[in-house]
Amino acid sequence: MGKRYALGSSELSVSPLCLGGNVFGWTADKAQSFAVLDDYFAAGGNFVDTADSYMQHFPGNEPGQSEAIIGDWMAARGNRDDVVVATKVGDHPQYLGLDPANITAAAEQSLRRLRTDHIDLYYTHFDRDESIPVGDIITALDDLVRAGKVRAIAASNISPERLTASLAFSDREGTARYVALQPQYNLVSRDTYEGARREIVQREGLACVPYFALASGFLTGKYRPGQRVDSVRDMQGLAGGYADTERGVRVLDALEQVATGRGVAMATVALAWLAQQPTVVSPIASARAVEQLPALLAMQDLELSDEELRILDKASS
């Protein structure tokens, strides 16, 4: 077994790298997805992240296909008890939003696709409708925990005010409490997390599990100014958009400097920087092919020096 870290106040113990499941069924077919999951698991990884809506927003995809692939993989390998599965609610087209009825119904469908009787970590995906009282959301999630269908709850895209109110409700009413926050956070996107959200996470003892840890692949170094990459991510503007920013260029130069000095991939350095930030427990990164995994997994053994951190911080500020 590889390294394990406690996920906030929960009983969940997770690996330093969380494997993103957003590519499963999208840029990675079922066979490729199984191969990536096999290699990640063999290397000591145990934390897999998905959502009930992946990847419906891109043509040709069905919502829930990532969950179904992960469920099929766990059933085929017989390893359900050894995997910490995180999924999300609120973005599926049939169960849009965080109305309590949606949460309850969507959870049942996620359990079915994942072929399991419990979800280890259940995130609210988007808190778009702030007219829904946080107490209603937390109570619906608490019902799932009490029923044994969810082990721990967490939030993703949520305002600092709603996050604070949710935690206060849990403390006041004695319900299940968010144990983690999944924000967008990486070397070229620091502003949305550093500040109020990070202060809450630190103060309340939550774990930070950042998504877009590699800025949709930009921080691997393959997306450069003026260059086109034959990639769905580039065509959709997910990664290529950073290449034309001053910060993006500075960050790539700094990453290349540190990576060359260490003899590792730029992606390894980007993930190691994130892992060494306050509150971060397990950054999320995805791989559509097994060839991409070693650079991601190598972050577990890379401890950046104070000078290397300074170089990256300066470039990304």
Coordinates of C-alpha atoms in Angstrom, one line a residue:
M1 CA 0.0 0.0 0.0
G2 CA 1.2 3.5 -0.8
K3 CA 1.1 6.6 1.3
R4 CA -2.2 7.5 2.9
Y5 CA -3.5 10.7 4.3
A6 CA -6.6 11.4 6.5
L7 CA -9.3 13.2 4.6
G8 CA -10.3 16.0 7.0
S9 CA -12.3 14.7 10.0
S10 CA -13.6 11.7 8.1
E11 CA -12.5 8.1 8.6
L12 CA -11.4 8.0 4.9
S13 CA -7.7 7.5 4.2
V14 CA -6.6 8.5 0.7
S15 CA -3.5 8.4 -1.5
P16 CA -1.6 11.6 -2.3
L17 CA -2.9 11.6 -5.9
C18 CA -6.6 11.4 -6.7
L19 CA -7.3 9.9 -10.1
G20 CA -9.8 11.9 -12.0
G21 CA -12.4 10.0 -13.8
N22 CA -13.7 12.7 -16.1
V23 CA -11.9 11.2 -19.1
F24 CA -13.4 7.7 -18.7
G25 CA -15.8 7.1 -21.6
W26 CA -14.8 10.4 -23.2
T27 CA -11.2 10.5 -24.3
A28 CA -10.5 7.1 -22.9
D29 CA -12.7 4.2 -23.9
K30 CA -13.6 1.4 -21.5
A31 CA -10.5 -0.7 -22.2
Q32 CA -8.1 2.3 -21.8
S33 CA -10.0 3.4 -18.7
F34 CA -9.6 -0.1 -17.1
A35 CA -5.8 -0.1 -18.0
V36 CA -5.3 3.4 -16.3
L37 CA -7.3 2.3 -13.2
D38 CA -5.3 -1.0 -13.0
D39 CA -1.9 0.8 -13.2
Y40 CA -3.0 3.5 -10.7
F41 CA -4.2 0.9 -8.3
A42 CA -1.1 -1.2 -8.7
A43 CA 1.1 1.8 -7.9
G44 CA -0.7 2.2 -4.6
G45 CA -3.4 4.7 -5.5
N46 CA -6.8 4.2 -3.9
F47 CA -8.8 7.5 -4.5
V48 CA -10.9 7.9 -7.6
D49 CA -13.0 11.0 -8.4
T50 CA -16.0 11.1 -10.8
A51 CA -19.5 12.7 -11.1
D52 CA -22.9 11.6 -12.2
S53 CA -22.8 14.1 -15.1
Y54 CA -19.4 13.2 -16.6
M55 CA -19.1 14.0 -19.5
Q56 CA -22.5 15.1 -20.8
H57 CA -21.3 18.5 -21.8
F58 CA -19.3 17.2 -24.7
P59 CA -21.0 15.8 -27.9
G60 CA -21.5 12.0 -28.0
N61 CA -21.3 11.5 -24.3
E62 CA -23.9 10.2 -21.9
P63 CA -24.1 11.5 -18.3
G64 CA -23.0 8.9 -15.8
Q65 CA -20.7 6.9 -18.2
S66 CA -17.7 7.6 -16.0
E67 CA -19.4 6.2 -13.0
A68 CA -20.5 3.1 -15.0
I69 CA -17.0 2.4 -16.1
I70 CA -15.6 2.7 -12.6
G71 CA -18.4 0.5 -11.3
D72 CA -17.7 -2.2 -14.0
W73 CA -14.0 -2.0 -13.1
M74 CA -14.5 -2.5 -9.4
A75 CA -16.9 -5.4 -10.1
A76 CA -14.4 -7.0 -12.5
R77 CA -11.5 -6.7 -10.1
G78 CA -13.4 -7.4 -6.9
N79 CA -11.7 -4.5 -5.1
R80 CA -14.5 -2.3 -4.0
D81 CA -13.4 -2.3 -0.3
D82 CA -10.0 -1.1 -1.3
V83 CA -11.1 1.9 -3.4
V84 CA -12.3 5.3 -2.1
V85 CA -14.9 6.4 -4.6
A86 CA -15.9 10.1 -4.8
T87 CA -18.8 11.2 -6.9
K88 CA -21.0 14.3 -7.2
V89 CA -24.6 15.4 -7.3
G90 CA -26.3 18.4 -8.8
D91 CA -25.3 18.5 -12.5
H92 CA -27.0 15.5 -14.0
P93 CA -29.7 16.7 -16.5
Q94 CA -32.4 14.6 -14.9
Y95 CA -31.4 15.6 -11.4
L96 CA -30.3 19.2 -11.8
G97 CA -29.6 21.2 -8.7
L98 CA -29.5 20.4 -5.0
D99 CA -33.1 20.1 -4.2
P100 CA -33.4 17.4 -1.5
A101 CA -35.5 15.2 -3.9
N102 CA -32.8 15.4 -6.5
I103 CA -30.1 14.5 -4.1
T104 CA -32.0 11.4 -2.9
A105 CA -32.9 10.2 -6.4
A106 CA -29.5 11.0 -8.0
A107 CA -27.7 9.1 -5.2
E108 CA -29.7 5.9 -6.0
Q109 CA -28.7 6.2 -9.7
S110 CA -25.0 6.7 -8.8
L111 CA -25.1 3.7 -6.6
R112 CA -26.6 1.7 -9.4
R113 CA -24.0 2.8 -11.9
L114 CA -21.1 2.3 -9.5
R115 CA -22.5 -1.2 -8.7
T116 CA -22.1 -0.6 -5.0
D117 CA -24.1 -0.1 -1.8
H118 CA -22.3 3.0 -0.6
I119 CA -20.5 6.1 -1.9
D120 CA -17.3 6.9 0.1
L121 CA -17.3 10.7 -0.5
Y122 CA -20.4 12.5 -1.9
Y123 CA -19.9 16.1 -3.2
T124 CA -22.4 18.7 -4.0
H125 CA -21.2 19.5 -7.5
F126 CA -22.6 23.1 -8.1
D127 CA -24.5 25.3 -5.6
R128 CA -26.2 27.2 -8.4
D129 CA -29.5 27.9 -6.7
E130 CA -28.9 29.7 -3.5
S131 CA -32.6 30.0 -2.8
I132 CA -32.4 26.4 -1.6
P133 CA -31.6 26.6 2.2
V134 CA -28.3 25.0 3.1
G135 CA -30.1 23.2 5.9
D136 CA -32.3 21.4 3.3
I137 CA -29.2 20.3 1.4
I138 CA -27.3 19.1 4.4
T139 CA -30.3 17.3 5.8
A140 CA -30.8 15.3 2.6
L141 CA -27.1 14.4 2.6
D142 CA -27.3 13.5 6.3
D143 CA -30.2 11.1 5.5
L144 CA -27.9 9.3 3.0
V145 CA -25.2 9.0 5.6
R146 CA -27.6 7.7 8.3
A147 CA -28.9 5.1 5.8
G148 CA -25.3 3.9 5.2
K149 CA -25.4 4.9 1.5
V150 CA -22.7 7.6 1.9
R151 CA -19.7 7.6 4.2
A152 CA -18.7 11.3 4.1
I153 CA -19.9 14.4 2.4
A154 CA -18.1 17.3 0.8
A155 CA -18.7 20.4 -1.4
S156 CA -17.2 21.5 -4.7
N157 CA -18.3 24.8 -6.4
I158 CA -19.7 26.8 -3.5
S159 CA -19.4 30.3 -2.2
P160 CA -17.5 31.0 1.1
E161 CA -20.7 32.3 2.6
R162 CA -22.7 29.2 1.8
L163 CA -19.9 26.9 2.8
T164 CA -19.7 28.7 6.2
A165 CA -23.5 28.5 6.6
S166 CA -23.5 24.8 5.8
L167 CA -20.8 24.0 8.4
A168 CA -22.6 26.1 11.0
F169 CA -25.9 24.2 10.3
S170 CA -24.2 20.9 10.7
D171 CA -22.6 21.9 14.0
R172 CA -25.9 23.3 15.3
E173 CA -28.1 20.4 14.3
G174 CA -25.6 17.6 14.8
T175 CA -25.8 16.3 11.2
A176 CA -23.2 15.1 8.9
R177 CA -20.6 17.8 8.1
Y178 CA -18.6 18.6 5.0
V179 CA -15.1 17.1 5.4
A180 CA -13.6 18.4 2.2
L181 CA -13.8 21.1 -0.4
Q182 CA -13.0 20.5 -4.1
P183 CA -12.1 23.9 -5.7
Q184 CA -10.5 24.7 -9.0
Y185 CA -6.9 25.3 -7.9
N186 CA -3.6 25.2 -9.8
L187 CA -0.5 27.3 -10.6
V188 CA -2.4 29.4 -13.2
S189 CA -5.7 29.6 -11.2
R190 CA -5.0 30.5 -7.6
D191 CA -7.4 33.4 -6.9
T192 CA -10.7 31.4 -6.5
Y193 CA -9.2 29.3 -3.6
E194 CA -6.5 31.3 -1.9
G195 CA -8.3 33.7 0.3
A196 CA -11.7 33.2 1.9
R197 CA -12.2 29.6 0.9
R198 CA -8.8 28.5 2.1
E199 CA -9.3 30.3 5.4
I200 CA -12.5 28.4 6.0
V201 CA -10.9 25.1 5.1
Q202 CA -8.0 25.8 7.5
R203 CA -10.2 27.1 10.3
E204 CA -12.8 24.3 10.0
G205 CA -10.4 21.4 9.5
L206 CA -11.5 20.5 6.0
A207 CA -9.3 18.8 3.3
C208 CA -8.7 20.5 0.0
V209 CA -8.9 18.2 -3.0
P210 CA -8.3 20.5 -6.0
Y211 CA -9.7 19.8 -9.4
F212 CA -8.1 21.0 -12.7
A213 CA -4.8 20.5 -10.8
L214 CA -3.0 20.5 -14.2
A215 CA -5.2 23.3 -15.7
S216 CA -6.9 20.8 -18.1
G217 CA -3.4 19.6 -19.3
F218 CA -1.9 23.1 -19.8
L219 CA 0.7 22.5 -17.0
T220 CA 2.0 19.4 -18.7
G221 CA 3.8 21.9 -21.1
K222 CA 2.2 20.6 -24.4
Y223 CA 0.1 23.7 -24.9
R224 CA 2.3 26.6 -26.0
P225 CA 1.5 30.1 -27.3
G226 CA 0.6 30.0 -31.0
Q227 CA 0.6 26.3 -31.2
R228 CA -2.3 24.0 -31.9
V229 CA -2.5 20.6 -30.2
D230 CA -4.5 17.8 -31.6
S231 CA -6.5 17.4 -28.5
V232 CA -10.2 17.5 -27.5
R233 CA -9.2 19.7 -24.6
D234 CA -7.5 22.2 -26.9
M235 CA -10.4 22.2 -29.4
Q236 CA -12.8 22.9 -26.5
G237 CA -10.6 25.7 -25.3
L238 CA -10.1 24.0 -21.9
A239 CA -6.3 24.1 -21.9
G240 CA -5.2 26.2 -24.8
G241 CA -6.7 29.3 -23.3
Y242 CA -4.0 29.6 -20.7
A243 CA -1.2 29.7 -23.3
D244 CA -2.0 33.3 -24.4
T245 CA -1.9 34.8 -20.9
E246 CA 1.2 36.4 -19.5
R247 CA 0.9 34.4 -16.3
G248 CA 0.6 31.2 -18.3
V249 CA 3.8 31.8 -20.2
R250 CA 5.7 32.7 -16.9
V251 CA 4.4 29.6 -15.2
L252 CA 5.5 27.3 -18.0
D253 CA 8.9 28.8 -18.1
A254 CA 9.3 28.4 -14.3
L255 CA 7.9 24.8 -14.4
E256 CA 10.4 23.9 -17.2
Q257 CA 13.3 25.4 -15.2
V258 CA 12.4 23.4 -12.0
A259 CA 11.5 20.2 -14.0
T260 CA 14.8 20.3 -16.0
G261 CA 16.8 20.8 -12.8
R262 CA 15.1 17.8 -11.2
G263 CA 15.0 15.6 -14.2
V264 CA 11.2 15.1 -14.0
A265 CA 8.2 16.0 -16.1
M266 CA 6.6 19.5 -15.8
A267 CA 3.3 17.8 -14.7
T268 CA 5.2 16.2 -11.8
V269 CA 6.4 19.6 -10.6
A270 CA 3.0 21.2 -11.0
L271 CA 1.3 18.5 -8.9
A272 CA 4.1 18.5 -6.3
W273 CA 3.7 22.3 -5.9
L274 CA 0.0 21.9 -5.3
A275 CA 0.5 19.1 -2.8
Q276 CA 2.8 21.3 -0.8
Q277 CA 0.3 24.1 -0.4
P278 CA -1.5 24.6 2.9
T279 CA -4.7 22.4 3.3
V280 CA -4.2 20.4 0.1
V281 CA -4.5 16.7 0.8
S282 CA -4.8 15.0 -2.6
P283 CA -4.8 16.9 -6.0
I284 CA -6.9 15.4 -8.8
A285 CA -5.4 14.6 -12.1
S286 CA -6.6 12.4 -14.9
A287 CA -4.9 10.2 -17.5
R288 CA -6.5 8.9 -20.7
A289 CA -3.6 6.5 -21.3
V290 CA -1.2 4.5 -19.1
E291 CA 1.7 6.3 -20.6
Q292 CA 0.6 9.5 -18.9
L293 CA 0.4 8.0 -15.4
P294 CA 4.1 7.8 -14.4
A295 CA 4.5 11.6 -14.5
L296 CA 1.4 12.0 -12.3
L297 CA 2.4 9.4 -9.8
A298 CA 5.9 10.7 -9.5
M299 CA 4.6 13.7 -7.5
Q300 CA 4.3 11.5 -4.5
D301 CA 8.0 11.3 -4.2
L302 CA 9.0 14.9 -5.1
E303 CA 9.6 17.3 -2.3
L304 CA 10.2 20.8 -3.7
S305 CA 12.8 23.0 -2.0
D306 CA 12.0 26.4 -0.6
E307 CA 13.8 28.0 -3.6
E308 CA 11.9 25.9 -6.1
L309 CA 8.6 26.9 -4.4
R310 CA 9.7 30.5 -4.5
I311 CA 10.4 30.3 -8.3
L312 CA 7.0 28.8 -8.9
D313 CA 5.2 31.2 -6.6
K314 CA 6.7 34.2 -8.2
A315 CA 5.8 33.1 -11.7
S316 CA 2.3 32.3 -10.7
S317 CA 1.5 35.3 -8.6

